[in-house]
Short mmCIF file of C-alpha atoms and ligand atoms in Angstrom, two decimals:
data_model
loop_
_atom_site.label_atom_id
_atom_site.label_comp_id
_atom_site.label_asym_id
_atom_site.label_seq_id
_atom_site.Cartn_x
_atom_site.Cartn_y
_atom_site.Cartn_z
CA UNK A 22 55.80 -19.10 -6.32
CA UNK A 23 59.20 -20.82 -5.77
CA UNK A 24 60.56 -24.19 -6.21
CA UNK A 25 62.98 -24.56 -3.84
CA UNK A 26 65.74 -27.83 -4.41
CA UNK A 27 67.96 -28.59 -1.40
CA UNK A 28 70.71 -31.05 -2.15
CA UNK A 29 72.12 -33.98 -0.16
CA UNK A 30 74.39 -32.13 2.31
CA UNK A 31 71.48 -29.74 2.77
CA UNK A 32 69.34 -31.71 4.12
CA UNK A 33 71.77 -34.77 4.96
CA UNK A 34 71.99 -34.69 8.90
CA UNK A 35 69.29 -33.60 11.71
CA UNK A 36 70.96 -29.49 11.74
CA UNK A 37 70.47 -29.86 8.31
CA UNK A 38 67.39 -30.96 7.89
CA UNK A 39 66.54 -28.20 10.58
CA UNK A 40 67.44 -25.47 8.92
CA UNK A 41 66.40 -26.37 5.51
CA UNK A 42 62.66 -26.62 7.44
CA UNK A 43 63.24 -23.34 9.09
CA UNK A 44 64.38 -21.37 5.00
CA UNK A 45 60.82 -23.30 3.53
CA UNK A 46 58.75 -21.99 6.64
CA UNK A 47 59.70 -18.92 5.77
CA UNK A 48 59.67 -19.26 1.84
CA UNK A 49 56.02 -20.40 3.18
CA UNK A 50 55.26 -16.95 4.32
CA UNK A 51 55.82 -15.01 0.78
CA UNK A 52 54.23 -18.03 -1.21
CA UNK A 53 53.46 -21.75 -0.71
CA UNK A 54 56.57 -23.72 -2.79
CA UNK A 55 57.28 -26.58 -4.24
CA UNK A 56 60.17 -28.32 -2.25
CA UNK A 57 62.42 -30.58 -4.52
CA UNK A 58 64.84 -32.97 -2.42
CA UNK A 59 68.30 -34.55 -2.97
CA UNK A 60 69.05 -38.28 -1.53
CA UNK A 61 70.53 -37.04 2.02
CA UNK A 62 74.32 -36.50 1.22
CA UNK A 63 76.20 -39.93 0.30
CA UNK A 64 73.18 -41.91 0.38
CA UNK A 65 72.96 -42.17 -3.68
CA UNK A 66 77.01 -43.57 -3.69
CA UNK A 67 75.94 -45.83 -0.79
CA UNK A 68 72.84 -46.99 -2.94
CA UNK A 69 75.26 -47.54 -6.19
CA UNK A 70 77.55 -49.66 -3.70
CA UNK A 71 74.39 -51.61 -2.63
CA UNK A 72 73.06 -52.25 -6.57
CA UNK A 73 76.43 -53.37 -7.29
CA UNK A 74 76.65 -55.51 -4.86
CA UNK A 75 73.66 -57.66 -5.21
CA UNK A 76 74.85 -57.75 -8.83
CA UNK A 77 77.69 -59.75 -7.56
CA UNK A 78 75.41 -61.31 -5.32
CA UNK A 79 77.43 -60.43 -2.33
CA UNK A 80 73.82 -60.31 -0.69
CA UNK A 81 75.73 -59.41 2.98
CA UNK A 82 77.48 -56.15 1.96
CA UNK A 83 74.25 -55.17 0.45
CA UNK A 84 72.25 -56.02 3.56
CA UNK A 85 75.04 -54.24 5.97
CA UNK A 86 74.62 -51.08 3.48
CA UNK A 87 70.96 -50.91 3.63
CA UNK A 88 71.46 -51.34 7.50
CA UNK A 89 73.10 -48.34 7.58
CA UNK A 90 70.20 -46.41 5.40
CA UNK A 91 67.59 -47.62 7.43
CA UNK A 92 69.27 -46.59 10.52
CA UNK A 93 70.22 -43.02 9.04
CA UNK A 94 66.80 -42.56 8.53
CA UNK A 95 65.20 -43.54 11.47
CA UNK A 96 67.66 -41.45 13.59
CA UNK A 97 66.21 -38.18 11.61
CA UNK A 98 62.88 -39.41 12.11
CA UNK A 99 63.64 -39.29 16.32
CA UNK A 100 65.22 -36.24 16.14
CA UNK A 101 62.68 -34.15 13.73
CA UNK A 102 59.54 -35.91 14.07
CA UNK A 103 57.72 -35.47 17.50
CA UNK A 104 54.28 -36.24 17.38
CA UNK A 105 53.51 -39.96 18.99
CA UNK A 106 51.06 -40.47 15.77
CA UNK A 107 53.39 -39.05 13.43
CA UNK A 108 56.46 -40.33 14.21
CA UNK A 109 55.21 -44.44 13.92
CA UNK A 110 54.05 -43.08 10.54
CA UNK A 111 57.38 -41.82 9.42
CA UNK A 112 59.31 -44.55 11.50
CA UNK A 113 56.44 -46.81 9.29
CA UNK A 114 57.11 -45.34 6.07
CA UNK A 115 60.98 -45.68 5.99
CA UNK A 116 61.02 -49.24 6.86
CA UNK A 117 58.80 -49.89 4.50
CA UNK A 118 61.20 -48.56 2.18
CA UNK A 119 64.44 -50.29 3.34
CA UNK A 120 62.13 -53.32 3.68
CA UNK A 121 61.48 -53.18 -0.62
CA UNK A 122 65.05 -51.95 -1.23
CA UNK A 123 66.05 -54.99 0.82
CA UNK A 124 63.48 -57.20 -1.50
CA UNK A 125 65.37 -56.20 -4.28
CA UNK A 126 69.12 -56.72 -2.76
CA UNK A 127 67.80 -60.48 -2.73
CA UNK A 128 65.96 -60.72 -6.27
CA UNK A 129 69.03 -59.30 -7.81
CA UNK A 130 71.22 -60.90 -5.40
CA UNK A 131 69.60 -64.51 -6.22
CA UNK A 132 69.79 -63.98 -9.75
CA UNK A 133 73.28 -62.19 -9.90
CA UNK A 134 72.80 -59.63 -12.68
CA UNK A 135 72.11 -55.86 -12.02
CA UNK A 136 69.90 -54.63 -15.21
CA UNK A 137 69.79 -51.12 -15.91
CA UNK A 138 66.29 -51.47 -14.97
CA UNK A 139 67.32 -52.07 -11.41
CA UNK A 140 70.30 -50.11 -11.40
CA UNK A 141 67.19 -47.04 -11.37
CA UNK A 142 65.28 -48.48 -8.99
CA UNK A 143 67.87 -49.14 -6.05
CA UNK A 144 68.60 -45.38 -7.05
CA UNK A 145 65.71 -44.11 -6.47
CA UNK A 146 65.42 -45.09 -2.00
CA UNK A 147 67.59 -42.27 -1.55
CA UNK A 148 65.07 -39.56 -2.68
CA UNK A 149 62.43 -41.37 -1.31
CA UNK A 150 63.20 -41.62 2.02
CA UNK A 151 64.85 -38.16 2.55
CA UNK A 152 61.76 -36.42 1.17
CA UNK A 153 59.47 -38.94 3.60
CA UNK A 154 61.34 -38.14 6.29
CA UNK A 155 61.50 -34.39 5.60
CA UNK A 156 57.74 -33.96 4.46
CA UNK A 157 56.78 -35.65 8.50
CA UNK A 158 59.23 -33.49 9.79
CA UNK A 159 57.40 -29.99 8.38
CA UNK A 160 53.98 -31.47 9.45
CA UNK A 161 55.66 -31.83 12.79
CA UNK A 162 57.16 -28.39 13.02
CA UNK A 163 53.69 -27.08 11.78
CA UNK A 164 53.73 -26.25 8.24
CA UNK A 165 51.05 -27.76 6.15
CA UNK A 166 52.74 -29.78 3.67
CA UNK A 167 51.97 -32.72 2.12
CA UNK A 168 54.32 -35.65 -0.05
CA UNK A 169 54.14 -36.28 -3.31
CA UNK A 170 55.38 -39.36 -5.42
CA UNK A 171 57.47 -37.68 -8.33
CA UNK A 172 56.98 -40.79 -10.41
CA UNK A 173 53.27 -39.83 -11.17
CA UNK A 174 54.82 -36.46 -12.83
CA UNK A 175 57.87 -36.99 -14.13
CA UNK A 176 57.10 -39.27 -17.13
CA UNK A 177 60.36 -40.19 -19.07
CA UNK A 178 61.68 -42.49 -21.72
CA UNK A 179 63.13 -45.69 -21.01
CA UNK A 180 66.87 -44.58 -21.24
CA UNK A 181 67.69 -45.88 -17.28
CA UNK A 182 70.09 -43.66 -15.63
CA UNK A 183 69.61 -40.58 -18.36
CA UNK A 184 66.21 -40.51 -19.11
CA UNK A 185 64.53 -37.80 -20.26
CA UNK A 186 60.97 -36.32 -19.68
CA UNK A 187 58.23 -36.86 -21.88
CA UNK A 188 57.75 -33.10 -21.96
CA UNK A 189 54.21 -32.37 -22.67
CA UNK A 190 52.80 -35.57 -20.55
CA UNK A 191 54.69 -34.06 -17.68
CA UNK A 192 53.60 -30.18 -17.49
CA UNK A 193 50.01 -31.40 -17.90
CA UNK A 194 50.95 -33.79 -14.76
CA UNK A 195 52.74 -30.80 -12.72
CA UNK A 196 49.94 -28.82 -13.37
CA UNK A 197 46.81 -31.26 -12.23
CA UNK A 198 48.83 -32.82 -9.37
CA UNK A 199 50.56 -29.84 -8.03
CA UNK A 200 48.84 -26.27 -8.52
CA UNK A 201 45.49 -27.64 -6.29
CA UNK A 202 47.74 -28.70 -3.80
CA UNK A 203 49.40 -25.15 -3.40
CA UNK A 204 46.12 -23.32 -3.86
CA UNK A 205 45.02 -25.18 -0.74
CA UNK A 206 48.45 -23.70 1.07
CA UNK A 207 49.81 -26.89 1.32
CA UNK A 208 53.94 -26.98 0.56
CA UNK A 209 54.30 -30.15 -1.67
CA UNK A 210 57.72 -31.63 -0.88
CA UNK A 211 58.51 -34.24 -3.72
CA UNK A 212 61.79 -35.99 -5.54
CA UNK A 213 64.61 -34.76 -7.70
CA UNK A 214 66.16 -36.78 -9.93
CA UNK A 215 63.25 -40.07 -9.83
CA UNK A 216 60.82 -40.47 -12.71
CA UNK A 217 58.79 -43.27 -14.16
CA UNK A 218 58.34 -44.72 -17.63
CA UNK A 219 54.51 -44.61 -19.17
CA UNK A 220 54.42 -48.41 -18.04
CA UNK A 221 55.29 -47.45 -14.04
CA UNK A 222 59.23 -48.53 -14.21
CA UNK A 223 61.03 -46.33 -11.74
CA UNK A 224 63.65 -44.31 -13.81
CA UNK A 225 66.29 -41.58 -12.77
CA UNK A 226 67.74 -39.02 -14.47
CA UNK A 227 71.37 -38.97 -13.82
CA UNK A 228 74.05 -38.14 -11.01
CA UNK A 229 73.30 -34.41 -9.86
CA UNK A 230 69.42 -34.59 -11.75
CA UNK A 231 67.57 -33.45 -8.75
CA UNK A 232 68.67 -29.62 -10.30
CA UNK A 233 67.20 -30.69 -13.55
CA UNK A 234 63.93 -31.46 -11.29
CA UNK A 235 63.87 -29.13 -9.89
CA UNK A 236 64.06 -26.31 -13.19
CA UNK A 237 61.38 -28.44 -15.28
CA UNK A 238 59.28 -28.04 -12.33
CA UNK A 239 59.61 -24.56 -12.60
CA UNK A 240 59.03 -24.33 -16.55
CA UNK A 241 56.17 -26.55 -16.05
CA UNK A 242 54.57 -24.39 -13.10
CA UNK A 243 55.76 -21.36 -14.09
CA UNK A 244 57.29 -20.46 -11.31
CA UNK A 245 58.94 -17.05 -10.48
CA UNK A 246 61.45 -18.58 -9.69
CA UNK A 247 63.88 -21.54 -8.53
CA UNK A 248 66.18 -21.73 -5.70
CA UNK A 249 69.07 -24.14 -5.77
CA UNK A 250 70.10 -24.46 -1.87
CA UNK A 251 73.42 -25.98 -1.29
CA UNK A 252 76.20 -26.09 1.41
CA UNK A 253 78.36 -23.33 -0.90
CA UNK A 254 78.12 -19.29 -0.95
CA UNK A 255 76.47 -19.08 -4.18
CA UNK A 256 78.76 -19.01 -7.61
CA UNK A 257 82.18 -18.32 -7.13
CA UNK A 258 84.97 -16.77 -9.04
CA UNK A 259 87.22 -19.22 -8.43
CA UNK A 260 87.14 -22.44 -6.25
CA UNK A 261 87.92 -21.02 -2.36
CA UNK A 262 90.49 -24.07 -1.91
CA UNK A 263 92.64 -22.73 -4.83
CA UNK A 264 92.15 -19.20 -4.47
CA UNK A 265 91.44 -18.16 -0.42
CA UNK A 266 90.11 -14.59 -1.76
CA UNK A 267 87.66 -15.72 -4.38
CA UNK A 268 84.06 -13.71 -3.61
CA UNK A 269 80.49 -14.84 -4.45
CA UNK A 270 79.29 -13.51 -7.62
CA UNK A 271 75.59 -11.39 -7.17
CA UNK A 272 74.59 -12.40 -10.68
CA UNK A 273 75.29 -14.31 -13.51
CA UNK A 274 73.32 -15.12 -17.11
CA UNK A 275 72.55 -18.49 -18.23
CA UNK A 276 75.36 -18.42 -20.84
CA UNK A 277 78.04 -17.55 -18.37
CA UNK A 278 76.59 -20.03 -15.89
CA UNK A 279 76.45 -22.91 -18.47
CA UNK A 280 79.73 -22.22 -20.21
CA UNK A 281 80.94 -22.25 -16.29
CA UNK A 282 79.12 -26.08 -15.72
CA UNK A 283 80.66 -27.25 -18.84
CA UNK A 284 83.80 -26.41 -17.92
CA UNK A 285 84.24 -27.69 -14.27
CA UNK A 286 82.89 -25.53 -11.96
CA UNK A 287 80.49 -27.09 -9.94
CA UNK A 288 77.56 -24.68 -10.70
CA UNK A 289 74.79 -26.73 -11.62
CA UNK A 290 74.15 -29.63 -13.95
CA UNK A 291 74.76 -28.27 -17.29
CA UNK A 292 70.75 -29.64 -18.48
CA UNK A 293 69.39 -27.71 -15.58
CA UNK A 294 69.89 -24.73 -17.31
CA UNK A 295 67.91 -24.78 -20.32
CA UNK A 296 64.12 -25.80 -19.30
CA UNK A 297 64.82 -22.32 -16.91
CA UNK A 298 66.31 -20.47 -20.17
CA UNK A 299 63.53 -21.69 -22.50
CA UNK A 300 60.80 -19.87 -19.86
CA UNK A 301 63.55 -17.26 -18.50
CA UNK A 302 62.93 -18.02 -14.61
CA UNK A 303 65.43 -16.81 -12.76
CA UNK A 304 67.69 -19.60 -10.81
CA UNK A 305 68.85 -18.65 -7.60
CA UNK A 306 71.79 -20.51 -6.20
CA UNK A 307 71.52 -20.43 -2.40
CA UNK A 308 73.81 -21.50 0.83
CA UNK A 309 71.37 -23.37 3.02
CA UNK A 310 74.03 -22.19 5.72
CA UNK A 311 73.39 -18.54 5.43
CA UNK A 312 70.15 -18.31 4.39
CA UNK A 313 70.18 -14.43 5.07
CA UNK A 314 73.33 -13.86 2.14
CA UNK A 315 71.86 -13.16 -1.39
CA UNK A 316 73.50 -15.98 -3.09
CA UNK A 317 73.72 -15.86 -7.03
CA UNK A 318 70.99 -15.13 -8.77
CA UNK A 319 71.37 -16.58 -13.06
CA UNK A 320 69.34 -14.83 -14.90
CA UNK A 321 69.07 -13.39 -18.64
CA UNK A 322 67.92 -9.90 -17.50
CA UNK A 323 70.60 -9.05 -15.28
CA UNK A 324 69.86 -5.49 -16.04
CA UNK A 325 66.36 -5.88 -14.30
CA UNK A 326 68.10 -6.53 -11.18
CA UNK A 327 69.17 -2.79 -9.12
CA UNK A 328 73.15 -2.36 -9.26
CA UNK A 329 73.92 -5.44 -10.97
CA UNK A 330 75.82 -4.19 -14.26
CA UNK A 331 79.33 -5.17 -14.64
CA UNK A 332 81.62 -3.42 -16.75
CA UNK A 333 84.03 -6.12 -15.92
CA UNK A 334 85.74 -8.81 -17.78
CA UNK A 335 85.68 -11.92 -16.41
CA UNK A 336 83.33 -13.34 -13.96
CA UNK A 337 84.65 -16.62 -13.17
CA UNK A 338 87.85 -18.77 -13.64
CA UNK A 339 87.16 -22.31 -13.70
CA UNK A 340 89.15 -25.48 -13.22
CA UNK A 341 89.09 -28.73 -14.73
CA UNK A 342 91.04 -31.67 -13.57
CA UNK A 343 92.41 -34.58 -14.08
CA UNK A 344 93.17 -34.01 -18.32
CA UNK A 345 95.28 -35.22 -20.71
CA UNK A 346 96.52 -33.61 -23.94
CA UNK A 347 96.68 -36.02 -27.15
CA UNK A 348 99.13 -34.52 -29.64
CA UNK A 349 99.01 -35.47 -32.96
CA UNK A 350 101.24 -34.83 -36.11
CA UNK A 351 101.24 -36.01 -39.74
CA UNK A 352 102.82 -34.29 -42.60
CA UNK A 353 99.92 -36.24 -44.64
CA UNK A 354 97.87 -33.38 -43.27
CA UNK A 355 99.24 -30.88 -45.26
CA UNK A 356 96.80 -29.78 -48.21
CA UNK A 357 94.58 -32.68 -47.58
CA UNK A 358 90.80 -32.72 -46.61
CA UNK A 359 88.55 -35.11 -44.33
CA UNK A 360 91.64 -35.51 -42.48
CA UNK A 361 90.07 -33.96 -39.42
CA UNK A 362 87.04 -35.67 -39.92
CA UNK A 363 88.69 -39.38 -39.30
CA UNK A 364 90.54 -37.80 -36.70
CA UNK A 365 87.47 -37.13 -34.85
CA UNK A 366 85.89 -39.97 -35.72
CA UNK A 367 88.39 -42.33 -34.48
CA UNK A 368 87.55 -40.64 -30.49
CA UNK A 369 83.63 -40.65 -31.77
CA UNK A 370 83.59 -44.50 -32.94
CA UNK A 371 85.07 -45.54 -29.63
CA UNK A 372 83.20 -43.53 -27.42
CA UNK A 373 85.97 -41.07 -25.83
CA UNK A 374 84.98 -37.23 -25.31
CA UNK A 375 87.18 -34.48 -26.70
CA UNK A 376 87.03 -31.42 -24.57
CA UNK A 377 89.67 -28.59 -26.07
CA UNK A 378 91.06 -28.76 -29.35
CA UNK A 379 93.97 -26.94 -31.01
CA UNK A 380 95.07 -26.97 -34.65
CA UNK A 381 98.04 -26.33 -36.99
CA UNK A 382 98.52 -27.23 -40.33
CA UNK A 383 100.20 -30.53 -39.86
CA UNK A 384 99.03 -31.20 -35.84
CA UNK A 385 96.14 -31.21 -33.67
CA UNK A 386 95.99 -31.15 -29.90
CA UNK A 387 93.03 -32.00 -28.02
CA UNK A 388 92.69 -32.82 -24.50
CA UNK A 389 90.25 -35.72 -22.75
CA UNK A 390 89.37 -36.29 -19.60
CA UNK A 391 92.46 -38.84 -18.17
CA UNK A 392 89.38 -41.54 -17.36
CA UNK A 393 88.93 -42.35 -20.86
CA UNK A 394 89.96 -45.56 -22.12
CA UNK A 395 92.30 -44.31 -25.01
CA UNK A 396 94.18 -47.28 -25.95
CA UNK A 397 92.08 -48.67 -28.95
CA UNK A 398 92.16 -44.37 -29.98
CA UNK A 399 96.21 -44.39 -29.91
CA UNK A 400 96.44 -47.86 -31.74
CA UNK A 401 94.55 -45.76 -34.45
CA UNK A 402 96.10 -42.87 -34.28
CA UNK A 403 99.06 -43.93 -34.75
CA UNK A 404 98.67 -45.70 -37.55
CA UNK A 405 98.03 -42.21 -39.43
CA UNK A 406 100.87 -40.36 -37.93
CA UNK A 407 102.77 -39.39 -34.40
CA UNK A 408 101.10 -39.76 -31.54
CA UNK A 409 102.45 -38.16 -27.48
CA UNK A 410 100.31 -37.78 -24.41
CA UNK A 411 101.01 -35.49 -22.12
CA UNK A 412 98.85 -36.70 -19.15
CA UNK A 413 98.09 -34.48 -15.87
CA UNK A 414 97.11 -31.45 -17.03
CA UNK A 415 94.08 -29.43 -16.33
CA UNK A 416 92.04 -26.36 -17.90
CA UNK A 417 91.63 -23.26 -16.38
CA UNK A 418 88.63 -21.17 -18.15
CA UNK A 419 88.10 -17.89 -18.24
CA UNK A 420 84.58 -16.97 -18.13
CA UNK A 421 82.53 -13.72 -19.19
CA UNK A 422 79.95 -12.10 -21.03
CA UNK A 423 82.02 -9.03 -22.10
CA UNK A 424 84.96 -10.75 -23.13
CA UNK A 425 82.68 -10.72 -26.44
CA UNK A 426 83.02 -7.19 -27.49
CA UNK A 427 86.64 -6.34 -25.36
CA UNK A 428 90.04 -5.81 -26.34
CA UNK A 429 93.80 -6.60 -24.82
CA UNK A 430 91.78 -9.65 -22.89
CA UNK A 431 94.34 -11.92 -24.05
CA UNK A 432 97.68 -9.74 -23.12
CA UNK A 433 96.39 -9.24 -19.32
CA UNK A 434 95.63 -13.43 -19.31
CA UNK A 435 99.24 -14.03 -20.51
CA UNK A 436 101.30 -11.44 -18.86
CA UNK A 437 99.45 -12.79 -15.62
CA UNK A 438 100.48 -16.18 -15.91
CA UNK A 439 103.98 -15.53 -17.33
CA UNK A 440 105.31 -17.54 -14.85
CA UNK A 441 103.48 -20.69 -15.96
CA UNK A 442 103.89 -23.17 -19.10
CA UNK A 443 100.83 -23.33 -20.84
CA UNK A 444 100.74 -26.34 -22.94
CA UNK A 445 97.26 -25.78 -24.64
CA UNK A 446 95.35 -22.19 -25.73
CA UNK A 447 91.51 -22.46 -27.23
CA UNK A 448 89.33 -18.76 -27.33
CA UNK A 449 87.07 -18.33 -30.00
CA UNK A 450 84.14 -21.42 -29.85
CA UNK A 451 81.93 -19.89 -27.50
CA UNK A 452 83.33 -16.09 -27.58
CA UNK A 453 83.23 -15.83 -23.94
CA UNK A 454 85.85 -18.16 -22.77
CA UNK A 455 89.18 -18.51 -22.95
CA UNK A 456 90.70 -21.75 -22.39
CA UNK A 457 94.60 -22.75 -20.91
CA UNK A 458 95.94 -26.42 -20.45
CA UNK A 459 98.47 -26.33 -17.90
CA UNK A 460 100.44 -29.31 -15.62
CA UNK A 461 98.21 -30.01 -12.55
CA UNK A 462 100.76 -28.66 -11.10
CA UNK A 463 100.84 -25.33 -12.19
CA UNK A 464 97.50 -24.40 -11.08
CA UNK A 465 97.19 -23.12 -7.83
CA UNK A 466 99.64 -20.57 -9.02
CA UNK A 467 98.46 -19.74 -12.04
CA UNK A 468 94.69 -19.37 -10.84
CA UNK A 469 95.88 -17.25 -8.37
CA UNK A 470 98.01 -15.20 -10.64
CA UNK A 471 94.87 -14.88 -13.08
CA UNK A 472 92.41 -14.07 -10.34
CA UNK A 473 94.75 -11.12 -8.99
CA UNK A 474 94.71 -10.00 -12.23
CA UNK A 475 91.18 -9.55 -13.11
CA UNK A 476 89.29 -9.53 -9.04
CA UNK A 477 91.67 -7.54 -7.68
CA UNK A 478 91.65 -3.93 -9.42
CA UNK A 479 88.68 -1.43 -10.34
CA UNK A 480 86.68 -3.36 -11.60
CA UNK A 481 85.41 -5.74 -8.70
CA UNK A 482 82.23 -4.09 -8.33
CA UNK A 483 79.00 -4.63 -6.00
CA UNK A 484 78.15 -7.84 -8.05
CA UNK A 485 80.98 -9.70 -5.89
CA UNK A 486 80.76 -9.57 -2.44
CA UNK A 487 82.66 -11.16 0.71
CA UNK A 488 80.98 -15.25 1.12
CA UNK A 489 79.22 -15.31 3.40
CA UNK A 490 80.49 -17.80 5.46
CA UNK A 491 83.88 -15.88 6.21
CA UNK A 492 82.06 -12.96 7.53
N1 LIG B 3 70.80 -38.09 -5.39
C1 LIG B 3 71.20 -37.98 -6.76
C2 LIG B 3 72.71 -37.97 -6.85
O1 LIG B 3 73.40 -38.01 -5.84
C3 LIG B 3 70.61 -36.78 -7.44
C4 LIG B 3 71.02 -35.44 -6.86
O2 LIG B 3 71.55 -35.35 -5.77
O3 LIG B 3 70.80 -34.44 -7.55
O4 LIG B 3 73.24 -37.95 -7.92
MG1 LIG B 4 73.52 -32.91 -5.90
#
């Protein structure tokens, strides 16, 4: 049995929808799933817009916004949902939703303060609606199927916006709510990224948590496996908009796909990983496009799967944005210990990430994401020794299993991008990763410089193939 997540812009407008319905009817065929929805694309930012809103209580942008959900909504519902009977149910059902999102645009909106509490619950329409309108809209095309409110199985903790399921409450609730459902043939089509505290307070689980969804769902069924269907061919090695050439990639393990996450490319949210680790299910990554392509499948056996080994290096470059190096440099450094300790806790105490770091004796470089707030960090800094920013930079990772146990790695990255200042280097932490900080600037060419190197030669091999959508 499969769970099967689409995301927003997979299910987002009526051809969507369509042939998302068309890829579960024929899931259907092999095995009755477990369909795991996305808010339809930009409904979850338009639902953020409407929370904040009513926190300022500007009660008429809210209203216009929620206008424009209810009205998305509908329009799916005349397009996909045919039936007389059904369609007033469905037509029913979303304004009954806009009409309580709309309640709570005025309690908020009247009181002028947006709790975290409610921050969830405005949240939570988008998932609600898209999986009320898509549930109708399999009934209507024929597939027994039947909805099912994620908030009576996905028990969390109280931490709004990042909670986190309450893991043995929860698999006992997938398994009495969902596996009768499925024995009786019926596809249950339910929420990603909604939950509910033990005391019935809607909750979510962060930006991008329908994934995460979507893989406990699978640990907690025991599924054979989950497919991730988006609007991209699969896993990449290297984003198509900096490198035209770049080729899906057949198969990946979990390491190389969370080292990947971590470091930019938009593979999957980095937590969905490990509930599908800890029960090795194999995650499928899927372009709702072209059903028919194979995707990427991440898995911990590649070797199970038929002409999958790679003798190859790397498997993926990936790029990361929108940096900025922090130098430091104090000769107090020299011979002295706990130095790097305060360092680090200066960042810790006021809250700002550190990505890369890079050491000498008597300096450390470390790059953060350009969005922190780093002003208190300098004032501190500084007061301890020299302090320069370099801001627009980005990292460019190099990503792959075998980089482990292979030599001269490092003098094919370097003569490749010999062109290019590199302002940062980091290998070691994770053994299969090498990292470069380089000017925004720089990247398109040195991406493409390092993706010539290692995609170009011998060793592309049947685990990358042509996307599927320039065929
Ligand atoms: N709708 C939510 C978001 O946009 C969750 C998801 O799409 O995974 O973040
Ligand atoms: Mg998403």
């Amino acid at each position: 049995m499969a769970v099967m997540k689409f995301g927003g812009t997979s299910i987002g407008t009526v051809a969507a929808m369509e042939r998302a319905i068309d890829i579960v009817m024929a899931e259907r065929v092999r095995a009755v799933p477990v369909v795991v929805l996305s808010a339809c694309g930009g409904v979850t930012n338009k639902l953020i817009e409407i929370a904040e809103s009513a926190g300022k209580s500007d009660i008429e942008k809210a209203m216009a916004l929620s206008g424009e959900i209810r009205a998305h909504h509908l329009e799916l519902v005349e397009a996909l949902v045919h039936d007389p009977s059904r369609r007033e149910a469905a037509n029913m059902a979303v304004m009954n939703y806009v009409d309580e999102l709309e309640e709570l645009i005025k309690g908020v909106g009247i009181v002028g303060e947006l709790t975290a509490r409610s921050y969830d619950s405005f949240c939570s329409f988008g998932e609600l609606l898209s999986t009320t309108v898509f549930s109708q809209a399999l009934l209507d095309s024929g597939c027994e199927s039947t909805w099912l409110d994620m908030r009576r199985v996905m028990i969390t903790d109280d931490n709004f916006s990042m909670a986190r399921p309450l893991d043995e409450i929860c698999s006992k609730n997938a398994r009495d709510a969902i596996r009768l459902l499925l024995e009786s043939g019926k596809v249950v089509v339910t929420q990603g990224f909604i939950g509910s505290t033990k005391e019935g307070k809607t909750t979510t689980l962060g930006r991008g948590g329908s994934d995460y969804t979507a893989a406990l769902l699978g640990a907690w069924l025991q599924s054979d496996e989950i497919q991730i269907w988006t609007d991209v061919d699969g896993v990449m090695t290297c984003d198509p908009r900096l490198v035209p050439e770049a080729k899906s990639i057949r198969v990946m393990t979990f390491t190389e796909a969370a080292e990947l996450s971590y470091l930019g490319a938009k593979v999957l949210h980095p937590d969905t990983i490990s509930p599908a680790v800890q029960q090795n299910i194999p995650v499928y990554v899927l372009s709702s496009h072209y059903p028919e392509s194979k995707g990427t499948v991440i898995t911990n056996n590649p070797e199970t799967l038929e002409g999958t080994s790679y003798s190859g290096l790397v498997k993926s470059i990936a790029v990361k944005k929108g940096q900025c190096i922090v130098n430091f440099r104090s000769n107090r450094m020299l011979g002295r210990y706990g130095f790097m300790a305060e360092i680090f806790s200066i960042f810790a105490r006021n809250g700002v990430s550190v990505d890369m770091v890079s050491t000498s004796e008597v300096s450390v470089s470390l790059t953060v994401s350009k969005t922190a707030s780093l002003e208190a960090v300098l004032d501190e800094l500084r007061n301890m020794g020299d302090v320069e920013i370099e801001p627009d930079v980005a990292t460019i990772s190099i990503v792959g299993d075998n980089l482990r146990t292979s030599k001269g790695v490092a003098g094919r990255i370097f003569s490749a991008v010999k062109g290019v200042n590199i302002r940062m280097i980091s290998q070691g932490a994770s053994e299969i990763n090498v990292g470069l900080v380089v000017e925004e600037d720089d990247v398109p060419e040195a991406v493409q410089a390092l993706h010539h190197q290692f995609f170009s030669g011998s060793e592309t091999s049947s685990i990358f193939e042509k996307p599927a959508s320039q065929e």
